[in-house]
PDB file of C-alpha atoms in Angstrom:
ATOM      1  CA  UNK U   7     -30.439 -36.811 -51.991  1.00 39.00           C
ATOM      2  CA  UNK U   8     -29.602 -34.435 -49.002  1.00 39.00           C
ATOM      3  CA  UNK U   9     -30.570 -30.696 -50.086  1.00 44.00           C
ATOM      4  CA  UNK U  10     -27.920 -28.501 -48.463  1.00 42.00           C
ATOM      5  CA  UNK U  11     -29.482 -24.958 -48.165  1.00 45.00           C
ATOM      6  CA  UNK U  12     -26.808 -22.438 -48.048  1.00 45.00           C
ATOM      7  CA  UNK U  13     -28.729 -19.917 -46.272  1.00 45.00           C
ATOM      8  CA  UNK U  14     -28.394 -22.043 -43.153  1.00 49.00           C
ATOM      9  CA  UNK U  15     -24.548 -21.845 -43.352  1.00 48.00           C
ATOM     10  CA  UNK U  16     -23.486 -19.600 -40.639  1.00 53.00           C
ATOM     11  CA  UNK U  17     -20.351 -17.847 -39.793  1.00 55.00           C
ATOM     12  CA  UNK U  18     -19.331 -20.473 -37.247  1.00 65.00           C
ATOM     13  CA  UNK U  19     -15.497 -20.880 -36.704  1.00 61.00           C
ATOM     14  CA  UNK U  20     -15.662 -24.343 -35.130  1.00 61.00           C
ATOM     15  CA  UNK U  21     -16.501 -27.868 -36.241  1.00 53.00           C
ATOM     16  CA  UNK U  22     -16.449 -30.930 -33.839  1.00 54.00           C
ATOM     17  CA  UNK U  23     -14.382 -31.438 -30.686  1.00 62.00           C
ATOM     18  CA  UNK U  24     -10.951 -33.422 -31.618  1.00 62.00           C
ATOM     19  CA  UNK U  25     -10.399 -35.306 -28.576  1.00 68.00           C
ATOM     20  CA  UNK U  26     -12.202 -38.380 -30.019  1.00 82.00           C
ATOM     21  CA  UNK U  27      -9.455 -39.305 -32.308  1.00 90.00           C
ATOM     22  CA  UNK U  28      -7.171 -40.305 -29.520  1.00 93.00           C
ATOM     23  CA  UNK U  29      -9.711 -43.059 -28.726  1.00 93.00           C
ATOM     24  CA  UNK U  30      -8.257 -44.919 -32.022  1.00 95.00           C
ATOM     25  CA  UNK U  31      -4.773 -45.033 -30.521  1.00 96.00           C
ATOM     26  CA  UNK U  32      -3.667 -48.541 -29.028  1.00 97.00           C
ATOM     27  CA  UNK U  33      -2.244 -48.758 -25.444  1.00 97.00           C
ATOM     28  CA  UNK U  34       1.271 -48.689 -26.860  1.00 98.00           C
ATOM     29  CA  UNK U  35       0.816 -45.593 -29.167  1.00 98.00           C
ATOM     30  CA  UNK U  36      -0.813 -43.629 -26.337  1.00 96.00           C
ATOM     31  CA  UNK U  37       2.243 -44.622 -24.130  1.00 97.00           C
ATOM     32  CA  UNK U  38       4.577 -43.615 -26.850  1.00 98.00           C
ATOM     33  CA  UNK U  39       2.520 -40.314 -27.348  1.00 97.00           C
ATOM     34  CA  UNK U  40       3.116 -39.302 -23.605  1.00 97.00           C
ATOM     35  CA  UNK U  41       6.770 -39.687 -24.358  1.00 97.00           C
ATOM     36  CA  UNK U  42       6.525 -37.454 -27.511  1.00 98.00           C
ATOM     37  CA  UNK U  43       4.871 -34.546 -26.207  1.00 97.00           C
ATOM     38  CA  UNK U  44       5.150 -31.896 -23.807  1.00 98.00           C
ATOM     39  CA  UNK U  45       2.591 -29.818 -22.000  1.00 98.00           C
ATOM     40  CA  UNK U  46       3.196 -26.014 -21.585  1.00 98.00           C
ATOM     41  CA  UNK U  47       1.287 -23.519 -19.649  1.00 98.00           C
ATOM     42  CA  UNK U  48       0.894 -20.155 -21.829  1.00 98.00           C
ATOM     43  CA  UNK U  49      -0.052 -16.869 -20.242  1.00 98.00           C
ATOM     44  CA  UNK U  50      -2.850 -14.624 -21.753  1.00 96.00           C
ATOM     45  CA  UNK U  51      -1.692 -13.090 -24.855  1.00 95.00           C
ATOM     46  CA  UNK U  52       1.225 -15.307 -25.545  1.00 97.00           C
ATOM     47  CA  UNK U  53       1.694 -16.551 -29.064  1.00 97.00           C
ATOM     48  CA  UNK U  54       1.823 -20.232 -29.461  1.00 97.00           C
ATOM     49  CA  UNK U  55       2.557 -20.720 -33.135  1.00 96.00           C
ATOM     50  CA  UNK U  56       4.260 -17.882 -35.489  1.00 96.00           C
ATOM     51  CA  UNK U  57       3.395 -17.506 -39.135  1.00 95.00           C
ATOM     52  CA  UNK U  58       6.302 -18.726 -41.310  1.00 93.00           C
ATOM     53  CA  UNK U  59       8.229 -20.494 -38.590  1.00 94.00           C
ATOM     54  CA  UNK U  60       9.171 -24.435 -39.054  1.00 93.00           C
ATOM     55  CA  UNK U  61       6.517 -27.009 -38.115  1.00 93.00           C
ATOM     56  CA  UNK U  62       8.033 -28.813 -35.411  1.00 93.00           C
ATOM     57  CA  UNK U  63       4.890 -29.816 -33.470  1.00 95.00           C
ATOM     58  CA  UNK U  64       1.208 -30.392 -33.856  1.00 95.00           C
ATOM     59  CA  UNK U  65      -0.491 -28.475 -31.015  1.00 97.00           C
ATOM     60  CA  UNK U  66      -3.388 -29.800 -28.997  1.00 97.00           C
ATOM     61  CA  UNK U  67      -5.211 -27.177 -26.856  1.00 96.00           C
ATOM     62  CA  UNK U  68      -6.087 -28.955 -23.528  1.00 95.00           C
ATOM     63  CA  UNK U  69      -7.682 -25.700 -21.834  1.00 95.00           C
ATOM     64  CA  UNK U  70      -8.055 -22.258 -22.453  1.00 95.00           C
ATOM     65  CA  UNK U  71      -8.855 -20.195 -25.562  1.00 94.00           C
ATOM     66  CA  UNK U  72      -6.908 -19.376 -28.690  1.00 96.00           C
ATOM     67  CA  UNK U  73      -7.276 -17.686 -31.932  1.00 94.00           C
ATOM     68  CA  UNK U  74      -5.766 -18.438 -35.372  1.00 94.00           C
ATOM     69  CA  UNK U  75      -4.944 -15.539 -37.467  1.00 93.00           C
ATOM     70  CA  UNK U  76      -3.099 -14.485 -40.618  1.00 92.00           C
ATOM     71  CA  UNK U  77      -0.678 -11.740 -40.248  1.00 90.00           C
ATOM     72  CA  UNK U  78      -0.969  -9.043 -42.889  1.00 84.00           C
ATOM     73  CA  UNK U  79       1.331  -6.095 -43.651  1.00 81.00           C
ATOM     74  CA  UNK U  80      -1.482  -3.652 -42.117  1.00 79.00           C
ATOM     75  CA  UNK U  81      -3.888  -5.743 -40.364  1.00 80.00           C
ATOM     76  CA  UNK U  82      -4.567  -9.338 -39.183  1.00 85.00           C
ATOM     77  CA  UNK U  83      -7.391 -11.525 -40.272  1.00 86.00           C
ATOM     78  CA  UNK U  84      -8.624 -13.816 -37.608  1.00 89.00           C
ATOM     79  CA  UNK U  85      -9.505 -17.117 -39.207  1.00 89.00           C
ATOM     80  CA  UNK U  86     -11.195 -18.887 -35.933  1.00 88.00           C
ATOM     81  CA  UNK U  87     -11.431 -18.976 -32.405  1.00 91.00           C
ATOM     82  CA  UNK U  88     -10.126 -22.353 -31.102  1.00 92.00           C
ATOM     83  CA  UNK U  89     -11.770 -23.894 -27.716  1.00 90.00           C
ATOM     84  CA  UNK U  90     -10.423 -26.502 -25.590  1.00 92.00           C
ATOM     85  CA  UNK U  91      -9.774 -30.151 -27.152  1.00 92.00           C
ATOM     86  CA  UNK U  92      -8.827 -28.817 -30.528  1.00 93.00           C
ATOM     87  CA  UNK U  93      -5.660 -29.251 -32.578  1.00 95.00           C
ATOM     88  CA  UNK U  94      -3.865 -26.268 -33.868  1.00 95.00           C
ATOM     89  CA  UNK U  95      -1.479 -26.492 -36.806  1.00 91.00           C
ATOM     90  CA  UNK U  96      -2.989 -29.483 -38.682  1.00 90.00           C
ATOM     91  CA  UNK U  97      -3.455 -27.674 -41.939  1.00 86.00           C
ATOM     92  CA  UNK U  98       0.503 -27.012 -41.841  1.00 86.00           C
ATOM     93  CA  UNK U  99       1.338 -30.465 -42.024  1.00 84.00           C
ATOM     94  CA  UNK U 100       3.259 -31.436 -45.235  1.00 75.00           C
ATOM     95  CA  UNK U 101       2.857 -27.936 -46.457  1.00 68.00           C
ATOM     96  CA  UNK U 102       5.451 -26.380 -48.669  1.00 66.00           C
ATOM     97  CA  UNK U 103       8.797 -25.620 -46.993  1.00 77.00           C
ATOM     98  CA  UNK U 104       7.196 -27.089 -43.746  1.00 85.00           C
ATOM     99  CA  UNK U 105       6.125 -23.747 -42.358  1.00 90.00           C
ATOM    100  CA  UNK U 106       3.202 -22.672 -40.326  1.00 92.00           C
ATOM    101  CA  UNK U 107       0.801 -20.841 -42.565  1.00 90.00           C
ATOM    102  CA  UNK U 108      -0.808 -18.917 -39.755  1.00 94.00           C
ATOM    103  CA  UNK U 109      -0.097 -17.585 -36.163  1.00 96.00           C
ATOM    104  CA  UNK U 110      -1.793 -18.585 -33.045  1.00 97.00           C
ATOM    105  CA  UNK U 111      -2.211 -16.820 -29.759  1.00 97.00           C
ATOM    106  CA  UNK U 112      -4.339 -17.379 -26.325  1.00 97.00           C
ATOM    107  CA  UNK U 113      -6.811 -15.119 -25.292  1.00 95.00           C
ATOM    108  CA  UNK U 114      -6.570 -16.556 -21.505  1.00 95.00           C
ATOM    109  CA  UNK U 115      -4.128 -18.635 -19.549  1.00 97.00           C
ATOM    110  CA  UNK U 116      -4.041 -21.928 -21.426  1.00 98.00           C
ATOM    111  CA  UNK U 117      -2.399 -25.394 -21.366  1.00 98.00           C
ATOM    112  CA  UNK U 118      -1.131 -26.826 -24.697  1.00 98.00           C
ATOM    113  CA  UNK U 119       0.360 -30.190 -25.604  1.00 98.00           C
ATOM    114  CA  UNK U 120       3.123 -29.830 -28.065  1.00 98.00           C
ATOM    115  CA  UNK U 121       3.266 -33.268 -30.041  1.00 98.00           C
ATOM    116  CA  UNK U 122       6.143 -34.072 -31.955  1.00 97.00           C
ATOM    117  CA  UNK U 123       5.401 -33.731 -35.756  1.00 95.00           C
ATOM    118  CA  UNK U 124       7.417 -36.790 -37.047  1.00 94.00           C
ATOM    119  CA  UNK U 125       5.751 -38.873 -34.311  1.00 97.00           C
ATOM    120  CA  UNK U 126       2.280 -37.668 -35.187  1.00 96.00           C
ATOM    121  CA  UNK U 127       2.962 -38.372 -38.858  1.00 95.00           C
ATOM    122  CA  UNK U 128       3.940 -41.910 -37.831  1.00 96.00           C
ATOM    123  CA  UNK U 129       0.745 -42.334 -35.971  1.00 97.00           C
ATOM    124  CA  UNK U 130      -1.226 -41.507 -39.132  1.00 96.00           C
ATOM    125  CA  UNK U 131       1.006 -43.741 -41.355  1.00 96.00           C
ATOM    126  CA  UNK U 132       0.723 -46.787 -38.970  1.00 97.00           C
ATOM    127  CA  UNK U 133      -2.958 -46.518 -37.570  1.00 97.00           C
ATOM    128  CA  UNK U 134      -5.778 -46.295 -40.391  1.00 97.00           C
ATOM    129  CA  UNK U 135      -8.381 -45.596 -37.923  1.00 96.00           C
ATOM    130  CA  UNK U 136      -6.448 -42.671 -36.367  1.00 96.00           C
ATOM    131  CA  UNK U 137      -5.718 -41.337 -39.849  1.00 96.00           C
ATOM    132  CA  UNK U 138      -9.411 -41.400 -40.973  1.00 95.00           C
ATOM    133  CA  UNK U 139     -10.207 -39.514 -37.801  1.00 94.00           C
ATOM    134  CA  UNK U 140      -7.583 -36.968 -38.649  1.00 94.00           C
ATOM    135  CA  UNK U 141      -8.849 -36.867 -42.304  1.00 92.00           C
ATOM    136  CA  UNK U 142     -12.417 -36.151 -40.852  1.00 91.00           C
ATOM    137  CA  UNK U 143     -11.149 -33.244 -38.826  1.00 91.00           C
ATOM    138  CA  UNK U 144      -9.245 -31.550 -41.679  1.00 90.00           C
ATOM    139  CA  UNK U 145     -12.535 -32.006 -43.851  1.00 89.00           C
ATOM    140  CA  UNK U 146     -14.843 -30.509 -41.268  1.00 87.00           C
ATOM    141  CA  UNK U 147     -12.463 -27.676 -40.925  1.00 86.00           C
ATOM    142  CA  UNK U 148     -12.404 -27.174 -44.536  1.00 87.00           C
ATOM    143  CA  UNK U 149     -16.327 -27.288 -44.831  1.00 85.00           C
ATOM    144  CA  UNK U 150     -16.423 -24.825 -41.957  1.00 84.00           C
ATOM    145  CA  UNK U 151     -14.069 -22.301 -43.773  1.00 85.00           C
ATOM    146  CA  UNK U 152     -16.405 -22.728 -46.806  1.00 87.00           C
ATOM    147  CA  UNK U 153     -19.498 -21.746 -44.956  1.00 84.00           C
ATOM    148  CA  UNK U 154     -17.659 -18.928 -43.433  1.00 83.00           C
ATOM    149  CA  UNK U 155     -16.607 -17.658 -46.796  1.00 85.00           C
ATOM    150  CA  UNK U 156     -20.000 -17.871 -47.924  1.00 85.00           C
ATOM    151  CA  UNK U 157     -21.413 -15.850 -44.853  1.00 84.00           C
ATOM    152  CA  UNK U 158     -18.818 -13.230 -44.974  1.00 84.00           C
ATOM    153  CA  UNK U 159     -19.210 -12.537 -48.699  1.00 86.00           C
ATOM    154  CA  UNK U 160     -22.966 -12.687 -49.093  1.00 88.00           C
ATOM    155  CA  UNK U 161     -24.538 -11.549 -45.800  1.00 89.00           C
ATOM    156  CA  UNK U 162     -25.048  -7.977 -44.402  1.00 92.00           C
ATOM    157  CA  UNK U 163     -23.383  -7.194 -40.870  1.00 94.00           C
ATOM    158  CA  UNK U 164     -26.457  -7.954 -38.836  1.00 95.00           C
ATOM    159  CA  UNK U 165     -26.447 -11.429 -40.295  1.00 93.00           C
ATOM    160  CA  UNK U 166     -22.673 -11.822 -39.731  1.00 93.00           C
ATOM    161  CA  UNK U 167     -22.764 -10.833 -36.000  1.00 95.00           C
ATOM    162  CA  UNK U 168     -25.736 -12.984 -35.413  1.00 94.00           C
ATOM    163  CA  UNK U 169     -24.078 -15.962 -37.059  1.00 90.00           C
ATOM    164  CA  UNK U 170     -21.055 -15.496 -34.714  1.00 92.00           C
ATOM    165  CA  UNK U 171     -23.078 -14.970 -31.435  1.00 94.00           C
ATOM    166  CA  UNK U 172     -24.865 -18.314 -32.342  1.00 93.00           C
ATOM    167  CA  UNK U 173     -21.520 -19.930 -33.029  1.00 89.00           C
ATOM    168  CA  UNK U 174     -20.200 -18.883 -29.858  1.00 91.00           C
ATOM    169  CA  UNK U 175     -23.126 -20.007 -27.851  1.00 91.00           C
ATOM    170  CA  UNK U 176     -23.589 -23.319 -29.515  1.00 88.00           C
ATOM    171  CA  UNK U 177     -20.066 -24.520 -30.436  1.00 85.00           C
ATOM    172  CA  UNK U 178     -17.423 -22.670 -28.200  1.00 87.00           C
ATOM    173  CA  UNK U 179     -18.900 -21.792 -24.893  1.00 88.00           C
ATOM    174  CA  UNK U 180     -21.722 -24.332 -24.803  1.00 88.00           C
ATOM    175  CA  UNK U 181     -24.028 -21.825 -23.237  1.00 92.00           C
ATOM    176  CA  UNK U 182     -26.769 -19.023 -23.947  1.00 94.00           C
ATOM    177  CA  UNK U 183     -24.687 -16.875 -21.409  1.00 95.00           C
ATOM    178  CA  UNK U 184     -20.942 -16.514 -21.688  1.00 93.00           C
ATOM    179  CA  UNK U 185     -17.734 -14.411 -21.028  1.00 93.00           C
ATOM    180  CA  UNK U 186     -16.102 -13.526 -24.154  1.00 90.00           C
ATOM    181  CA  UNK U 187     -12.413 -12.357 -23.433  1.00 91.00           C
ATOM    182  CA  UNK U 188     -12.319 -11.045 -26.969  1.00 90.00           C
ATOM    183  CA  UNK U 189     -11.915  -7.162 -27.799  1.00 92.00           C
ATOM    184  CA  UNK U 190     -14.219  -5.572 -30.233  1.00 93.00           C
ATOM    185  CA  UNK U 191     -11.242  -5.111 -32.591  1.00 92.00           C
ATOM    186  CA  UNK U 192     -10.921  -9.032 -32.564  1.00 92.00           C
ATOM    187  CA  UNK U 193     -14.532  -9.132 -33.284  1.00 92.00           C
ATOM    188  CA  UNK U 194     -14.338  -6.776 -36.145  1.00 92.00           C
ATOM    189  CA  UNK U 195     -11.430  -8.888 -37.542  1.00 89.00           C
ATOM    190  CA  UNK U 196     -13.255 -12.174 -37.317  1.00 89.00           C
ATOM    191  CA  UNK U 197     -16.324 -10.477 -39.240  1.00 90.00           C
ATOM    192  CA  UNK U 198     -14.508  -8.471 -41.684  1.00 88.00           C
ATOM    193  CA  UNK U 199     -16.127  -5.287 -40.217  1.00 92.00           C
ATOM    194  CA  UNK U 200     -15.089  -2.126 -38.811  1.00 93.00           C
ATOM    195  CA  UNK U 201     -14.959  -1.783 -35.044  1.00 95.00           C
ATOM    196  CA  UNK U 202     -17.667   1.157 -35.210  1.00 97.00           C
ATOM    197  CA  UNK U 203     -20.178  -1.259 -37.133  1.00 97.00           C
ATOM    198  CA  UNK U 204     -19.659  -4.250 -34.620  1.00 96.00           C
ATOM    199  CA  UNK U 205     -20.320  -1.720 -31.762  1.00 96.00           C
ATOM    200  CA  UNK U 206     -23.442  -0.279 -33.593  1.00 97.00           C
ATOM    201  CA  UNK U 207     -24.715  -3.948 -34.398  1.00 97.00           C
ATOM    202  CA  UNK U 208     -24.436  -4.861 -30.715  1.00 97.00           C
ATOM    203  CA  UNK U 209     -26.292  -2.029 -29.617  1.00 97.00           C
ATOM    204  CA  UNK U 210     -29.177  -2.450 -31.917  1.00 97.00           C
ATOM    205  CA  UNK U 211     -29.294  -6.158 -30.855  1.00 97.00           C
ATOM    206  CA  UNK U 212     -29.431  -4.996 -27.231  1.00 97.00           C
ATOM    207  CA  UNK U 213     -32.091  -2.242 -27.919  1.00 97.00           C
ATOM    208  CA  UNK U 214     -34.191  -4.907 -29.800  1.00 97.00           C
ATOM    209  CA  UNK U 215     -34.031  -7.505 -26.859  1.00 97.00           C
ATOM    210  CA  UNK U 216     -32.063  -9.956 -28.677  1.00 97.00           C
ATOM    211  CA  UNK U 217     -28.949 -10.015 -26.434  1.00 97.00           C
ATOM    212  CA  UNK U 218     -27.748  -8.813 -23.131  1.00 97.00           C
ATOM    213  CA  UNK U 219     -24.401  -7.221 -23.177  1.00 95.00           C
ATOM    214  CA  UNK U 220     -22.429  -5.995 -20.180  1.00 94.00           C
ATOM    215  CA  UNK U 221     -18.937  -5.603 -20.875  1.00 90.00           C
ATOM    216  CA  UNK U 222     -17.426  -8.872 -21.890  1.00 91.00           C
ATOM    217  CA  UNK U 223     -20.588 -10.701 -20.608  1.00 95.00           C
ATOM    218  CA  UNK U 224     -23.022 -11.784 -23.254  1.00 96.00           C
ATOM    219  CA  UNK U 225     -26.365 -13.532 -23.020  1.00 97.00           C
ATOM    220  CA  UNK U 226     -28.655 -14.597 -25.837  1.00 97.00           C
ATOM    221  CA  UNK U 227     -32.114 -13.491 -25.092  1.00 97.00           C
ATOM    222  CA  UNK U 228     -33.771 -14.444 -28.521  1.00 96.00           C
ATOM    223  CA  UNK U 229     -32.034 -17.272 -30.137  1.00 94.00           C
ATOM    224  CA  UNK U 230     -34.892 -17.791 -32.679  1.00 95.00           C
ATOM    225  CA  UNK U 231     -34.614 -14.090 -33.611  1.00 96.00           C
ATOM    226  CA  UNK U 232     -31.106 -14.288 -34.044  1.00 96.00           C
ATOM    227  CA  UNK U 233     -31.371 -17.301 -36.314  1.00 93.00           C
ATOM    228  CA  UNK U 234     -33.832 -15.424 -38.393  1.00 94.00           C
ATOM    229  CA  UNK U 235     -31.473 -12.497 -38.764  1.00 94.00           C
ATOM    230  CA  UNK U 236     -28.655 -15.023 -39.668  1.00 89.00           C
ATOM    231  CA  UNK U 237     -30.666 -16.813 -42.381  1.00 85.00           C
ATOM    232  CA  UNK U 238     -32.110 -13.580 -43.968  1.00 81.00           C
ATOM    233  CA  UNK U 239     -29.621 -10.847 -42.704  1.00 69.00           C
TER     234      UNK U 239
END
């Protein structure tokens, strides 16, 4: 039996990349997919999904960087950061009233494929391997959300921040050094912390030699140290 240790579950916002699911489509299905999607270039800051609007498309982020968030009456809650080669909107498929359950906007100039929802559903109905791949994507996203809930509700602020930095390095930017086009306010909404707390932890990590931070440029200097804080912070 596999023993899952909850302390190892971090505050990561991302599971596997989604591009592979298209490998299960036949040549004919791929041709029809091209006819049932449109590609749009979005500028930095533009909304690509509005919470509460009708689900007409499933989105696939070809390039760029996006966020998915819940709109509240007084503040927003960022659910995840979305790197390229990921779907946006899968969790709204077949939801009550066929409405998007969250909003999404892009952090930087991005290119997005808008796939017709009904065509996407037909692919799922007619291609079992593609359907299983989509189910796996949704299941992994659910598992990631459980881990985030665990991290956000049980860890102190240092552990939460360490989790997110590790996630960005290993799963979003795929490098120990990266440029984060994300405001400190967005960091706070991702972590459930105040902006002041995020800034304070960043300074402590920097002073302790764990990270180098220059504006939006981050470099993880001591990943082992950050992982220790993640596990016990």
